[in-house]
C-alpha positions in Angstrom: 27.0 -60.0 -24.8 24.2 -59.3 -22.4 24.8 -59.6 -18.6 22.3 -60.9 -16.1 21.5 -58.6 -13.2 19.6 -60.4 -10.4 18.4 -57.3 -8.7 16.8 -55.9 -11.8 15.2 -59.3 -12.5 13.8 -59.7 -9.0 12.7 -56.1 -8.2 12.0 -54.5 -11.5 13.9 -51.8 -13.3 11.9 -48.8 -11.8 12.4 -49.9 -8.2 16.1 -50.5 -8.8 16.6 -47.1 -10.4 14.6 -45.4 -7.7 16.7 -47.0 -5.0 19.9 -46.0 -6.7 18.7 -42.4 -7.0 17.4 -42.1 -3.5 20.4 -43.5 -1.7 23.2 -41.7 -3.6 22.8 -38.1 -2.2 21.8 -39.2 1.3 24.7 -41.6 1.7 27.2 -39.1 0.4 25.9 -36.5 2.9 26.0 -38.9 5.8 29.5 -40.1 4.9 30.7 -36.5 4.5 29.4 -35.6 8.0 30.8 -38.6 9.7 34.2 -38.1 7.9 34.3 -34.5 9.1 33.6 -35.5 12.7 36.1 -38.3 12.7 38.7 -36.1 11.1 38.2 -33.3 13.5 38.4 -35.6 16.6 41.4 -37.4 15.2 43.2 -34.1 14.4 42.6 -32.9 18.0 43.8 -36.1 19.5 46.9 -36.3 17.3 47.8 -32.7 17.8 51.2 -32.0 19.4 49.6 -30.6 22.6 49.7 -32.4 25.8 46.6 -34.1 27.1 46.1 -31.4 29.9 46.4 -28.5 27.4 43.9 -30.2 25.0 41.4 -30.8 27.8 41.7 -27.2 28.9 41.1 -25.9 25.4 38.1 -28.2 24.9 36.6 -27.2 28.3 37.1 -23.5 27.4 35.4 -23.9 24.1 32.5 -25.8 25.7 32.1 -23.0 28.3 32.1 -20.3 25.6 29.5 -22.2 23.6 27.3 -22.8 26.6 27.5 -19.1 27.7 26.7 -18.0 24.2 23.6 -20.3 24.1 22.5 -19.1 27.5 22.8 -15.4 26.5 20.9 -16.0 23.3 18.0 -17.9 25.1 17.9 -15.4 27.9 19.3 -17.5 30.7 18.1 -21.0 30.5 14.5 -22.3 30.9 13.0 -19.0 32.0 14.2 -17.3 28.8 12.8 -20.1 26.6 9.4 -19.9 28.3 9.4 -16.1 27.8 10.2 -16.5 24.2 7.6 -19.1 23.7 5.0 -16.9 25.4 6.0 -14.0 23.1 5.7 -16.1 20.0 2.3 -17.4 21.2 1.1 -13.8 21.7 2.4 -12.8 18.2 0.7 -15.8 16.6 -2.6 -15.1 18.4 -2.4 -11.4 17.3 -1.9 -12.5 13.7 -4.8 -14.9 13.9 -7.0 -12.2 15.3 -5.9 -9.7 12.6 -6.6 -12.3 9.9 -10.1 -13.0 11.4 -10.9 -9.3 11.3 -9.7 -9.0 7.7 -11.9 -12.0 6.7 -14.9 -10.5 8.5 -14.3 -7.2 6.7 -14.1 -8.9 3.3 -17.2 -10.9 4.0 -19.1 -7.7 4.9 -17.9 -6.1 1.7 -19.1 -9.1 -0.3 -22.5 -9.0 1.4 -22.8 -5.3 0.7 -22.0 -5.8 -2.9 -24.6 -8.6 -3.1 -27.2 -6.4 -1.4 -26.5 -3.4 -3.8 -26.6 -5.8 -6.8 -30.0 -7.2 -5.7 -31.3 -3.6 -5.2 -30.1 -2.7 -8.7 -31.8 -5.8 -10.2 -35.1 -5.0 -8.4 -34.9 -1.4 -9.5 -34.3 -2.4 -13.1 -37.2 -4.9 -12.9 -39.5 -2.2 -11.5 -38.5 0.2 -14.3 -39.1 -2.4 -16.9 -42.5 -3.1 -15.5 -43.4 0.6 -15.4 -42.3 1.0 -19.0 -44.4 -1.9 -20.1 -47.4 -0.5 -18.3 -47.0 2.8 -20.0 -46.6 1.2 -23.4 -49.5 -1.2 -23.0 -52.6 0.1 -24.7 -56.1 -0.9 -23.6 -57.3 -3.8 -25.6 -53.8 -5.1 -26.5 -52.6 -8.4 -25.1 -49.0 -8.2 -26.3 -47.1 -5.3 -24.8 -44.3 -5.7 -27.3 -46.5 -4.4 -30.2 -47.2 -0.7 -30.6 -49.8 0.9 -32.9 -47.6 3.2 -35.0 -50.5 4.8 -36.9 -51.2 7.4 -34.2 -47.6 8.5 -34.3 -47.7 8.9 -38.1 -50.7 11.3 -37.8 -48.8 13.5 -35.3 -45.7 13.6 -37.6 -47.8 14.6 -40.6 -49.4 17.4 -38.5 -46.0 18.7 -37.4 -44.8 19.0 -41.0 -47.7 21.3 -42.1 
């Protein structure tokens, strides 16, 4: 027997499955955190210490925590400003180094391009010179060569 699910009918299967998958992990994490906090507070309040002793313990732990935070940050707002300034300087140095590297790479690419163009122009000049040497007077096509004159010299070399 098939059951009727109103949510699937109204919202579509994909939307329903997406909602189920998204809410499961997040809801579990939030519930776990809230449960831990409530359990900790409840355990402290239900401990067999007197109220004065519990308050003293809580105030000591709070002072230790605040002293630890102040020592890590360098003594409050001044320490935070100094750290922010240091991070800003580090970041600007890194940016400048990156700019220099990019400029160097760009210069290398331009030099490679210049050498390549020089090589191409030198090769073209050599081709033109060879074609001028090969070209005989009265010939229109430089790709054809009269081989008969070479045959005469070869026959003369054999004798």
